[in-house]
CSV table of C-alpha atoms in Angstrom, one decimal:
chain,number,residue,atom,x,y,z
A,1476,UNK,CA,73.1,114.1,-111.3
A,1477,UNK,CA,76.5,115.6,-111.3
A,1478,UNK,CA,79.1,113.2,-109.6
A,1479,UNK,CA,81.2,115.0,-106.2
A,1480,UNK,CA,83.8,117.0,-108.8
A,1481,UNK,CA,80.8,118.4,-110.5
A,1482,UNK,CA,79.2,120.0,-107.2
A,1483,UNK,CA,82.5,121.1,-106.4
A,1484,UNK,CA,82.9,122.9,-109.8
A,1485,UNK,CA,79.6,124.5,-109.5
A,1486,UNK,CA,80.7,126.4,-106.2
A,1487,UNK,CA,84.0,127.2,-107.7
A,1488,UNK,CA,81.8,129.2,-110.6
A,1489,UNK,CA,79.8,130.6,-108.1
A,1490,UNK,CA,82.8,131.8,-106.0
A,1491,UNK,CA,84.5,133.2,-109.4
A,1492,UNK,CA,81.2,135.0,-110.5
A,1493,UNK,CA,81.1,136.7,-106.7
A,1494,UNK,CA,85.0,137.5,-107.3
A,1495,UNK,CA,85.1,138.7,-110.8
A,1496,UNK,CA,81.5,140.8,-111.2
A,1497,UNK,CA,81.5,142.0,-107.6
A,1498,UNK,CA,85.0,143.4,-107.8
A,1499,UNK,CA,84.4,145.0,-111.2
A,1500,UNK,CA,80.9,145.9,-110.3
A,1501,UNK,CA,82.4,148.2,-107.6
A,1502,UNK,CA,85.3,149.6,-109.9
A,1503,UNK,CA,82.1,150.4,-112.3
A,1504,UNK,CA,80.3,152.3,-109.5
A,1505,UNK,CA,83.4,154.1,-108.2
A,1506,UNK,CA,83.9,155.4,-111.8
A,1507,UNK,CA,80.6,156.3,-112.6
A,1508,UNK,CA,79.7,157.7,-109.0
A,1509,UNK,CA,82.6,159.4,-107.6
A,1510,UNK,CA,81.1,161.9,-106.0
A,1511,UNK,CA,78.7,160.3,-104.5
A,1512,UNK,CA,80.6,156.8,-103.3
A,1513,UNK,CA,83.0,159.0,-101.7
A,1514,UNK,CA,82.4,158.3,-97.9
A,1515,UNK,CA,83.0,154.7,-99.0
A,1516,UNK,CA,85.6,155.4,-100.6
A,1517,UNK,CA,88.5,152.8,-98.7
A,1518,UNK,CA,86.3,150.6,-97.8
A,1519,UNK,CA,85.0,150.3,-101.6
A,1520,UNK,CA,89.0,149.5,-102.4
A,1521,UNK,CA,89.6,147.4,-99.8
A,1522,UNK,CA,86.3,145.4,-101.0
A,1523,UNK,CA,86.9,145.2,-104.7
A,1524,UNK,CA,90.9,143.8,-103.6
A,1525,UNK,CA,89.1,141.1,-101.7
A,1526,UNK,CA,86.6,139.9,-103.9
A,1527,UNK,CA,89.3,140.0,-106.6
A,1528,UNK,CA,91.7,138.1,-104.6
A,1529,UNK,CA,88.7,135.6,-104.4
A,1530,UNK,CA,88.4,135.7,-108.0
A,1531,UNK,CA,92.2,134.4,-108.3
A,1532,UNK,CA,91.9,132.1,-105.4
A,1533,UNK,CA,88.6,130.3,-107.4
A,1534,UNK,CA,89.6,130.5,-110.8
A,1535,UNK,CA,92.9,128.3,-109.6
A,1536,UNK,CA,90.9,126.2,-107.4
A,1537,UNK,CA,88.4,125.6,-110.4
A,1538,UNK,CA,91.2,125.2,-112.7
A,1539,UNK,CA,92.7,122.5,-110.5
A,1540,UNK,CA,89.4,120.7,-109.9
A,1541,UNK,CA,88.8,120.2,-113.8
A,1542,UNK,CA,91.8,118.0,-113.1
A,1543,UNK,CA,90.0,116.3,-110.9
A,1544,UNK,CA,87.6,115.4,-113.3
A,1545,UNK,CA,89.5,113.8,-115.6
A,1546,UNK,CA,90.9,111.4,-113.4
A,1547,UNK,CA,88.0,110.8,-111.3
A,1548,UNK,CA,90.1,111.4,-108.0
A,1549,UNK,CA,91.2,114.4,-105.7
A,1550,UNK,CA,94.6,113.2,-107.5
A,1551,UNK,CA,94.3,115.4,-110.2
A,1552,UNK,CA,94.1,118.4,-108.8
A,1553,UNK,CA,97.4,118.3,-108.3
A,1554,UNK,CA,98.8,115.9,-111.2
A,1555,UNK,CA,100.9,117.4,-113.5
A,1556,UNK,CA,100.1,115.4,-116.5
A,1557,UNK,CA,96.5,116.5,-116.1
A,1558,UNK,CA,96.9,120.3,-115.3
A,1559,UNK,CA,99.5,120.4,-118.2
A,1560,UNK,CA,96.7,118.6,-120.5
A,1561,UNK,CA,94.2,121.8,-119.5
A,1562,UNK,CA,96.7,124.0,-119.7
A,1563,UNK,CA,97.0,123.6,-123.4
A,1564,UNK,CA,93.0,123.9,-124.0
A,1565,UNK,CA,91.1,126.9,-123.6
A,1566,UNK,CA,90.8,126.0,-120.1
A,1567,UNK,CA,94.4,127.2,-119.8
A,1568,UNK,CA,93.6,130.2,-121.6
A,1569,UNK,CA,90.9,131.3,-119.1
A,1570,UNK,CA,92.6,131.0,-116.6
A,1571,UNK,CA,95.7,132.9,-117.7
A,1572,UNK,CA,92.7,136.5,-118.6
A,1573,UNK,CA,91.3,135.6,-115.1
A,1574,UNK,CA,94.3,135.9,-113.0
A,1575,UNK,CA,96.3,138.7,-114.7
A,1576,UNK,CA,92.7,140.5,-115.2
A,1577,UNK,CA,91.8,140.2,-111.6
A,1578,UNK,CA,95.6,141.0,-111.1
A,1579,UNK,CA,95.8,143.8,-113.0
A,1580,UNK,CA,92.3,144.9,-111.1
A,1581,UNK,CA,93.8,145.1,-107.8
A,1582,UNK,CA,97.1,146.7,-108.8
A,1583,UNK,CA,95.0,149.4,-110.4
A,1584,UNK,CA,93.1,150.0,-107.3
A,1585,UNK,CA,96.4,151.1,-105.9
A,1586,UNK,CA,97.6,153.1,-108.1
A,1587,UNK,CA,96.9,157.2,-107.7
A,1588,UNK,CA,94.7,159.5,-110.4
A,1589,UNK,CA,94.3,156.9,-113.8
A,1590,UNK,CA,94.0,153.6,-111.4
A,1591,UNK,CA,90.8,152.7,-111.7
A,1592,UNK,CA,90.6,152.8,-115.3
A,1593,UNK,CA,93.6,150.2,-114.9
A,1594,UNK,CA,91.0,148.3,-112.2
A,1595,UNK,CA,88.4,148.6,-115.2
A,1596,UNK,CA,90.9,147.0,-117.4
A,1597,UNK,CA,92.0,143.9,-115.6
A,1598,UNK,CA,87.6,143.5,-114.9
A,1599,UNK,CA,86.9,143.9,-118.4
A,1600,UNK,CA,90.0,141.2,-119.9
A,1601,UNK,CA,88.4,139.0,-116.5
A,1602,UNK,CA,84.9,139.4,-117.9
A,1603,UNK,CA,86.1,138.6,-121.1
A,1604,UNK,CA,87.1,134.9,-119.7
A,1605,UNK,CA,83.8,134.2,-119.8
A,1606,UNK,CA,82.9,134.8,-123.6
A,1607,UNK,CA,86.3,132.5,-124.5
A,1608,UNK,CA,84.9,129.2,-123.0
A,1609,UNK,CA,81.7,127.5,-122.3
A,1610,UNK,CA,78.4,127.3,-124.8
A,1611,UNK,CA,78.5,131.3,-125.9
A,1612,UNK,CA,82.2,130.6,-127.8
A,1613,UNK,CA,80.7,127.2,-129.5
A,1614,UNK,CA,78.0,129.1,-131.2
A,1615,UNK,CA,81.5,130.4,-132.6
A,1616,UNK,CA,79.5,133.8,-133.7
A,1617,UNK,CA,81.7,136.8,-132.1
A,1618,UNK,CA,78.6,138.9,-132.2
A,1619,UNK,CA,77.4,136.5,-129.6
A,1620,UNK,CA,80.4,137.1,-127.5
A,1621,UNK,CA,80.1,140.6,-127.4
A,1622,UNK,CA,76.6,140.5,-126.0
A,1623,UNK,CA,77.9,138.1,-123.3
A,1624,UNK,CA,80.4,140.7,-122.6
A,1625,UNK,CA,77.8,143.6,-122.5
A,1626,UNK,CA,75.3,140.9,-120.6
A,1627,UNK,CA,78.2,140.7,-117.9
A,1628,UNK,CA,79.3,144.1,-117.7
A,1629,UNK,CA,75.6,145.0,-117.3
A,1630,UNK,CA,75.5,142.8,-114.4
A,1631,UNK,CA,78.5,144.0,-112.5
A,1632,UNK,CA,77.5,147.2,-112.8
A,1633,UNK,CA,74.5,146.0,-111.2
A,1634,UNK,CA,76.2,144.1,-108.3
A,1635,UNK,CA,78.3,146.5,-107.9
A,1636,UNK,CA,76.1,149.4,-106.7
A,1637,UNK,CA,74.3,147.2,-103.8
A,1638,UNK,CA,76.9,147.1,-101.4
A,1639,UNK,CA,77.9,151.2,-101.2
A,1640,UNK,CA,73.8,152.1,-101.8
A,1641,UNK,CA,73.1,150.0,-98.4
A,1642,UNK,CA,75.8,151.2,-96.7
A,1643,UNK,CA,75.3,154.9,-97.6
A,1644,UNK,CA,71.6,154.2,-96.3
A,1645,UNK,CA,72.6,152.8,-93.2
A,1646,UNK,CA,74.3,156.4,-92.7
A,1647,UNK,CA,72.2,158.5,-91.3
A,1648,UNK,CA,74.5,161.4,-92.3
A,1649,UNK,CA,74.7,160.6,-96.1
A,1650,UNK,CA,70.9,159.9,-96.9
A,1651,UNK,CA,70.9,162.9,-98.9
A,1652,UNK,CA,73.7,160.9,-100.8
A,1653,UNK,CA,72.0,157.5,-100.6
A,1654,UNK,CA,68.9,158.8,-102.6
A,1655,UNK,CA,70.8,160.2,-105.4
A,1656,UNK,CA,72.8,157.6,-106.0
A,1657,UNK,CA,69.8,155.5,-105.8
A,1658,UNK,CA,68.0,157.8,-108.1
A,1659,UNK,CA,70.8,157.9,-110.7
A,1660,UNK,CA,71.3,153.8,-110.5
A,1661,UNK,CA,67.6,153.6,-111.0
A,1662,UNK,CA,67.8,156.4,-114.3
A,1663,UNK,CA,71.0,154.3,-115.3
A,1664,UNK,CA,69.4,150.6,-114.9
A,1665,UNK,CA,66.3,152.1,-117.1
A,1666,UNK,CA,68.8,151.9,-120.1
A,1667,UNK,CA,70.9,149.0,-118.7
A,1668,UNK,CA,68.2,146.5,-117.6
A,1669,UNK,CA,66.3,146.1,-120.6
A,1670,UNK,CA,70.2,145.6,-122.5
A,1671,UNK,CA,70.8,143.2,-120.2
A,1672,UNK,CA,67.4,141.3,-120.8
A,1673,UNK,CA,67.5,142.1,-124.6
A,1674,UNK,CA,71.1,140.2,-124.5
A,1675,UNK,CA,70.1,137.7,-122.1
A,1676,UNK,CA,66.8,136.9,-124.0
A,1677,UNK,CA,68.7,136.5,-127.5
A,1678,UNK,CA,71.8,134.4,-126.1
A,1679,UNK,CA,69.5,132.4,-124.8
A,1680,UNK,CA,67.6,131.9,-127.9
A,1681,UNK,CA,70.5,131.4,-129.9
A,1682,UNK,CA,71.7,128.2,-127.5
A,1683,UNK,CA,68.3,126.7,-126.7
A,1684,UNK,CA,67.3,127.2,-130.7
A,1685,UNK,CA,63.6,126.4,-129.5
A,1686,UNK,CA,61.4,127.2,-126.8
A,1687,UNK,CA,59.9,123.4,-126.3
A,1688,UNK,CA,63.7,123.0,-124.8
A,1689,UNK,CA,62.9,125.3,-122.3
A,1690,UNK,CA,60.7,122.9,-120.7
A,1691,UNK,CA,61.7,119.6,-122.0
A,1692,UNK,CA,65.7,119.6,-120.9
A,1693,UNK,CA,67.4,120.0,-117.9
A,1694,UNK,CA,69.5,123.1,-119.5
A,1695,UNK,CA,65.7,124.7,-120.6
A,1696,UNK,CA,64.9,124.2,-116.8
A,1697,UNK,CA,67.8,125.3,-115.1
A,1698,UNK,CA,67.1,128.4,-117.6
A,1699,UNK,CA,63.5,128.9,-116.2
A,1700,UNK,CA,64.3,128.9,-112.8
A,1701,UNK,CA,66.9,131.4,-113.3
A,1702,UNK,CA,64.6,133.8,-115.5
A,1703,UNK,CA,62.1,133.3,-112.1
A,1704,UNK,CA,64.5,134.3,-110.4
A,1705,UNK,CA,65.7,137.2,-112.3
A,1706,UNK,CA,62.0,138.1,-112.1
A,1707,UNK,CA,62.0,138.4,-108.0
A,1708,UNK,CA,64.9,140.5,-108.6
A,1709,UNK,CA,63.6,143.1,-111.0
A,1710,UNK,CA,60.3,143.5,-109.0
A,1711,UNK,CA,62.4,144.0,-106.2
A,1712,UNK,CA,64.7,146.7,-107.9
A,1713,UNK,CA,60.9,148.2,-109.2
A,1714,UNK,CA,60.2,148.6,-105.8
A,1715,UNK,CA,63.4,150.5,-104.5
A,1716,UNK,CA,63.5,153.1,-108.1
A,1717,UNK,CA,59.6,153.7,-107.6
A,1718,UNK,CA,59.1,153.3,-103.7
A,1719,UNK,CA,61.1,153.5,-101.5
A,1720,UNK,CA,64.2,156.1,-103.3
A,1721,UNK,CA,61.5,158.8,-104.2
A,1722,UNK,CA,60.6,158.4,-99.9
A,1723,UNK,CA,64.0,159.1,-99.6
A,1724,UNK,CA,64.5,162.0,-101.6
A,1725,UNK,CA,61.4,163.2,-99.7
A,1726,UNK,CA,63.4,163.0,-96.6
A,1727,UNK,CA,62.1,159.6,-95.4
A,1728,UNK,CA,64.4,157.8,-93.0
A,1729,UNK,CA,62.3,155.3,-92.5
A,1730,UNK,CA,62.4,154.2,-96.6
A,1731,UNK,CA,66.3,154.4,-95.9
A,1732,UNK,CA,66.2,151.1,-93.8
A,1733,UNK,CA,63.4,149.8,-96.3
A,1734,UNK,CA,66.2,150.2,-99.0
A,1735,UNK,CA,68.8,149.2,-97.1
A,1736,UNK,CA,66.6,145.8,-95.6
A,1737,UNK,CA,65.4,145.4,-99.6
A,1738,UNK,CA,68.6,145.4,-101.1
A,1739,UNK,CA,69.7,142.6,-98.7
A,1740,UNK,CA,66.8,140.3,-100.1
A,1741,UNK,CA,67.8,141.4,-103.5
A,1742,UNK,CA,71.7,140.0,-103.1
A,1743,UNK,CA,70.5,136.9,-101.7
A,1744,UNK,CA,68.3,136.4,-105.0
A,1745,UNK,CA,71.2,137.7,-107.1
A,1746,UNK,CA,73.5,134.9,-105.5
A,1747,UNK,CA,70.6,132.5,-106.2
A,1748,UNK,CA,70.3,133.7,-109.7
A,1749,UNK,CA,74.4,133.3,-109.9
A,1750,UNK,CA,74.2,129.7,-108.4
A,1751,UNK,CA,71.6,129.0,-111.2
A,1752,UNK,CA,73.8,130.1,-114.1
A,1753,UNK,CA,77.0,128.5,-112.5
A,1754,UNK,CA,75.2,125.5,-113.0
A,1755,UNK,CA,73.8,125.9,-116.6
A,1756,UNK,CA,77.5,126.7,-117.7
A,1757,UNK,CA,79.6,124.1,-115.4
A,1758,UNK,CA,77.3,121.0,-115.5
A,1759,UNK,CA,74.9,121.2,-118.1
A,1760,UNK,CA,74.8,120.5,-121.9
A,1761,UNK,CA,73.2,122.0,-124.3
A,1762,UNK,CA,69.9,120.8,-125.6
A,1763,UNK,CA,71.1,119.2,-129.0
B,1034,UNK,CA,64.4,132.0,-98.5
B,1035,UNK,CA,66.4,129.4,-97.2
B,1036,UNK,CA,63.8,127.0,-98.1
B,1037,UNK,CA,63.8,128.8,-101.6
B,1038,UNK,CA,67.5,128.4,-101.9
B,1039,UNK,CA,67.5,124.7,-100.9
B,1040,UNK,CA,64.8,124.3,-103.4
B,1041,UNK,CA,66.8,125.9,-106.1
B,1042,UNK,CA,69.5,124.1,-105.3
B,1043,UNK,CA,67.9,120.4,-104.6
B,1044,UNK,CA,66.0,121.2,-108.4
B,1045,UNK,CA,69.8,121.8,-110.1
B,1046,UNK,CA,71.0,118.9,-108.6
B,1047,UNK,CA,68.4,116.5,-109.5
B,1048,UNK,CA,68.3,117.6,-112.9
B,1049,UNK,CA,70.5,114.5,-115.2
B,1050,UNK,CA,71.7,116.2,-118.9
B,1051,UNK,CA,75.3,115.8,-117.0
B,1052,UNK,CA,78.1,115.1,-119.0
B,1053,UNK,CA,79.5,115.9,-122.0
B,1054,UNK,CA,80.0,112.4,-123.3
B,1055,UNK,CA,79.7,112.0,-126.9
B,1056,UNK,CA,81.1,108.6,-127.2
B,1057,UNK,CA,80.0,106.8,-130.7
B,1058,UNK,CA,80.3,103.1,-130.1
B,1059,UNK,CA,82.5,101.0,-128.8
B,1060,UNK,CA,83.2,97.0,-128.9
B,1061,UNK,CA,82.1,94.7,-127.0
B,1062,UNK,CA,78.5,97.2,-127.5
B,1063,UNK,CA,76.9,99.3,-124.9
B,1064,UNK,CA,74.7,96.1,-123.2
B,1065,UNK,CA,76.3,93.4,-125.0
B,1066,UNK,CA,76.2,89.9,-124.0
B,1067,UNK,CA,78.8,87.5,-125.1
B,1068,UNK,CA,80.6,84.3,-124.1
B,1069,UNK,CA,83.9,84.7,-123.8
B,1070,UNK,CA,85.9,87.7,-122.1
B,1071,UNK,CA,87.3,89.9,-125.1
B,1072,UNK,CA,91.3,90.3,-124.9
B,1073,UNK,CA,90.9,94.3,-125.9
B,1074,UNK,CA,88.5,96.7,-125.4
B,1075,UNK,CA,88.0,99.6,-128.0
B,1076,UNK,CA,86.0,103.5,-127.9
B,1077,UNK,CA,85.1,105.4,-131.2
B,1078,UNK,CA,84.2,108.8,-130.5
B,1079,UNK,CA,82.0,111.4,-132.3
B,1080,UNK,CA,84.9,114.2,-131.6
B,1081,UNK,CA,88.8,114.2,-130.6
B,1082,UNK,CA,89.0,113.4,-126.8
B,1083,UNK,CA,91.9,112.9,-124.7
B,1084,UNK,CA,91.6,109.3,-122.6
B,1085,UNK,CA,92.6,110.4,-119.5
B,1086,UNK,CA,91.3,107.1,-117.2
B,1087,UNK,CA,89.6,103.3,-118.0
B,1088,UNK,CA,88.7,101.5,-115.1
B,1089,UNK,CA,86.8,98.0,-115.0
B,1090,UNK,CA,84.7,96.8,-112.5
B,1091,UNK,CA,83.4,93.0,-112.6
B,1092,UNK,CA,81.1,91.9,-110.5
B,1093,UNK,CA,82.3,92.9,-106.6
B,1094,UNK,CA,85.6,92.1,-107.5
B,1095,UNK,CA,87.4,95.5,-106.4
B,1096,UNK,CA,88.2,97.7,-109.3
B,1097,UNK,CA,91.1,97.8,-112.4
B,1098,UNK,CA,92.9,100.9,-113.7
B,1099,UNK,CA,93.2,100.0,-117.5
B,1100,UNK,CA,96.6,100.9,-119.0
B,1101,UNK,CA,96.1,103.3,-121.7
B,1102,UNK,CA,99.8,102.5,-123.1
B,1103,UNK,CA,101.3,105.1,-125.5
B,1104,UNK,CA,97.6,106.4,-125.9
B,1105,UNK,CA,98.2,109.6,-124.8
B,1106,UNK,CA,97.3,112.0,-127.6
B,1107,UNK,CA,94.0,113.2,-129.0
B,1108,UNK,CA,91.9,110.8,-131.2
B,1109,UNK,CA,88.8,109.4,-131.8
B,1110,UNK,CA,89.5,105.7,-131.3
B,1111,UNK,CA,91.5,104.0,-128.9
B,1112,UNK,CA,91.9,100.3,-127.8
B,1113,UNK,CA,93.0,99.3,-124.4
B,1114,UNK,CA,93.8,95.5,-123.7
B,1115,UNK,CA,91.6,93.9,-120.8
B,1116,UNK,CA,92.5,91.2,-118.6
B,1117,UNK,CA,89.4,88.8,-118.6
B,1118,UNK,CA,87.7,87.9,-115.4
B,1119,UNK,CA,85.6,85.3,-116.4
B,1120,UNK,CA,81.6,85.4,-116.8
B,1121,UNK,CA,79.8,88.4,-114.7
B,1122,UNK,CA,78.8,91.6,-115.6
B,1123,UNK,CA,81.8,94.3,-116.7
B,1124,UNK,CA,81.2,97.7,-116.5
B,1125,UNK,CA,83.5,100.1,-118.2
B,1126,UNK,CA,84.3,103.5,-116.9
B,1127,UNK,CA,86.0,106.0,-118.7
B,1128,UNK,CA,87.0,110.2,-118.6
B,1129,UNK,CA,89.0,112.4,-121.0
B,1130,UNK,CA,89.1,115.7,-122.4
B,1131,UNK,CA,87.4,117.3,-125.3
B,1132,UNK,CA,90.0,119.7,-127.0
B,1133,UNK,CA,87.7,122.6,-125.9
B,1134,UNK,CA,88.9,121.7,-122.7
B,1135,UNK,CA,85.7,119.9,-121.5
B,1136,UNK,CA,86.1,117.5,-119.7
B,1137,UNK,CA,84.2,114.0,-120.3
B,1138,UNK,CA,83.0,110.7,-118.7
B,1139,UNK,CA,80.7,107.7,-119.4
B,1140,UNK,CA,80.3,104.0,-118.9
B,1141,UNK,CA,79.1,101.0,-120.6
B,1142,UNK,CA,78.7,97.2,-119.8
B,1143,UNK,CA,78.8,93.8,-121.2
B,1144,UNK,CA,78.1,90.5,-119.7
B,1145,UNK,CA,80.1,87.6,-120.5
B,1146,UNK,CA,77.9,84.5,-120.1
């Protein structure tokens, strides 16, 4: 059982993966569904600044409760001897891509024309955080990496369309607009989803090295659950590509508040699924 | 779903691979018992690790920050001087940082007899 400092750095994981993949998720979508996201388009940019600024605000805070950890007291979060000691490791490192990439995310977002390619920029070198610390980088195989990187830009892309697609169904004005974007997410997370597994399944592989450890650690566990999970939420997503978007393109209004209603269930599984990995990478070791 | 998410959580929680301590052996051993108080107490680790805090605690007796002295660099091995407290139980607790930036605790006891 992970002692106070522990909990507390699981929820600062958590609140970084909301921050980092949320605001890059909707950069993702705003680039790869102009058109379509326009009606959003403020409140999109006000979002993705927020959840970025979050991003900041829990990478520091998880930077200064590491310090915590190594002196066992709500001292060293704010000693310097310890914060200088992390600074020098890789946790220093991480924390330097995740504030000037969620930095460089929300100056981009106010920038006219080429900004959001700058926004894409600072999400990507903040996504990249992630592949420079933890179990992926131990493996020390940059193949590895790379999939994490695809694994997590897959998943922000993911993230990042449930917010505008509920919101353009709750429209009854921009239906006509819900459905195709939910009709070209769906054709898009055809090619993405099984990418994402694909990586998943083979990082997954490469750290566990067995599948007995799936059952017989606490890492293998945590694993399972989150695979369970990641299960609810593809039947879920099966349900709005095959259900209820074809309804809408039909001219259904009723399937738009089915969409809307199932996309809400699907976030609160996605932040389930995020809780689950926050804690395979923050508290867990690796099956030896 | 809240009883999903609080069964999720509850299942995380409870689960005890926790830590990233890789500590080899250390003197007096993991369990030891012995009859007189040792004057120094001493880690050997698998991999470089920063000491970062050694506290003792004997018996109820509230409890003592070791000093780690001029200690403070990466290393595998490190010796701390202990002020004996007479027979009882002493349980050592220590943290540091891996130089992957992990950061590290354990403990380990000996009874002095």
């Amino acid at each position: 059982m992970p002692d106070i400092w522990g909990i507390a750095a699981i929820f600062a994981k958590l609140m970084l993966y909301i921050g980092i993949a949320g605001s890059t998720g909707l950069v993702i979508i705003r680039l790869s569904f102009p058109y379509l996201v326009s009606p959003l388009s403020d409140r999109i940019r006000i979002q993705a600044v927020v959840l970025a600024g979050f991003a900041i605000a829990a990478a520091v805070f998880g930077f200064m409760l590491r310090g915590a950890a190594l002196t066992g007291g709500a001292d060293g979060m704010t000693d310097p001897e310890m914060l200088g000691l992390l600074w020098q490791t890789p946790v220093g490192d991480v924390l330097v891509y995740r504030v000037a990439g969620a930095a460089l995310l929300i100056a981009g977002m106010f920038i006219p024309r080429f900004g959001t390619w700058v926004s894409l920029a600072g999400g990507t070198i903040a996504l990249w955080s992630f592949a420079k610390i933890g179990h992926v980088p131990d493996l020390q195989q940059a193949g590895v990496r790379l999939l994490l990187l695809l694994h997590l830009l897959g998943i922000a892309f993911w993230i990042g369309i449930l917010g505008p697609l509920r919101n353009l169904s709750r429209q009854s004005e921009h239906l006509d607009k819900a459905a195709l974007l939910g009709h070209r997410f769906g054709r898009a997370a055809a090619v993405i989803v099984p990418v994402l597994i694909l990586a998943g399944l083979l990082m997954a592989w490469q750290l566990l090295g067995d599948l007995g450890a799936l059952v017989s650690t606490g890492y293998g566990q945590a694993l399972l659950i989150k695979l369970v999970l990641v299960g609810v939420v593809l039947t879920l997503a099966a349900a709005n590509k095959f259900r209820f978007v074809p309804a809408m393109q039909a001219g259904d209004s009723k399937a738009a508040q089915h969409l809307a209603r199932s996309i809400e269930i699907e976030t609160a599984v996605i932040l389930l699924v995020l809780a689950a990995t926050a804690t395979l990478t923050s508290v867990l070791t690796l099956p030896n | 779903m809240k009883k999903l998410a609080t069964f999720a959580l509850m299942t995380f929680l409870a689960t005890s691979a926790f830590a990233h301590s890789r500590v080899d052996t250390t003197m007096p051993e993991n369990g030891a018992v012995i009859t007189e108080a040792p004057t120094e107490i001493s880690f050997n680790f698998a991999a470089d690790i920063r000491l970062t805090r050694v506290d003792m605690l004997h018996q109820d007796d509230p409890s003592v920050q070791l000093d780690l002295g001029d200690q403070t660099s990466f290393g595998r091995v490190f010796t701390l001087p202990l002020e004996g407290m007479g027979v009882g139980t002493y349980r050592i607790e220590w943290r540091g940082l891996g130089s992957d930036g992990h950061a590290m605790q354990g403990e380990f006891s000996f009874t002095v007899e």
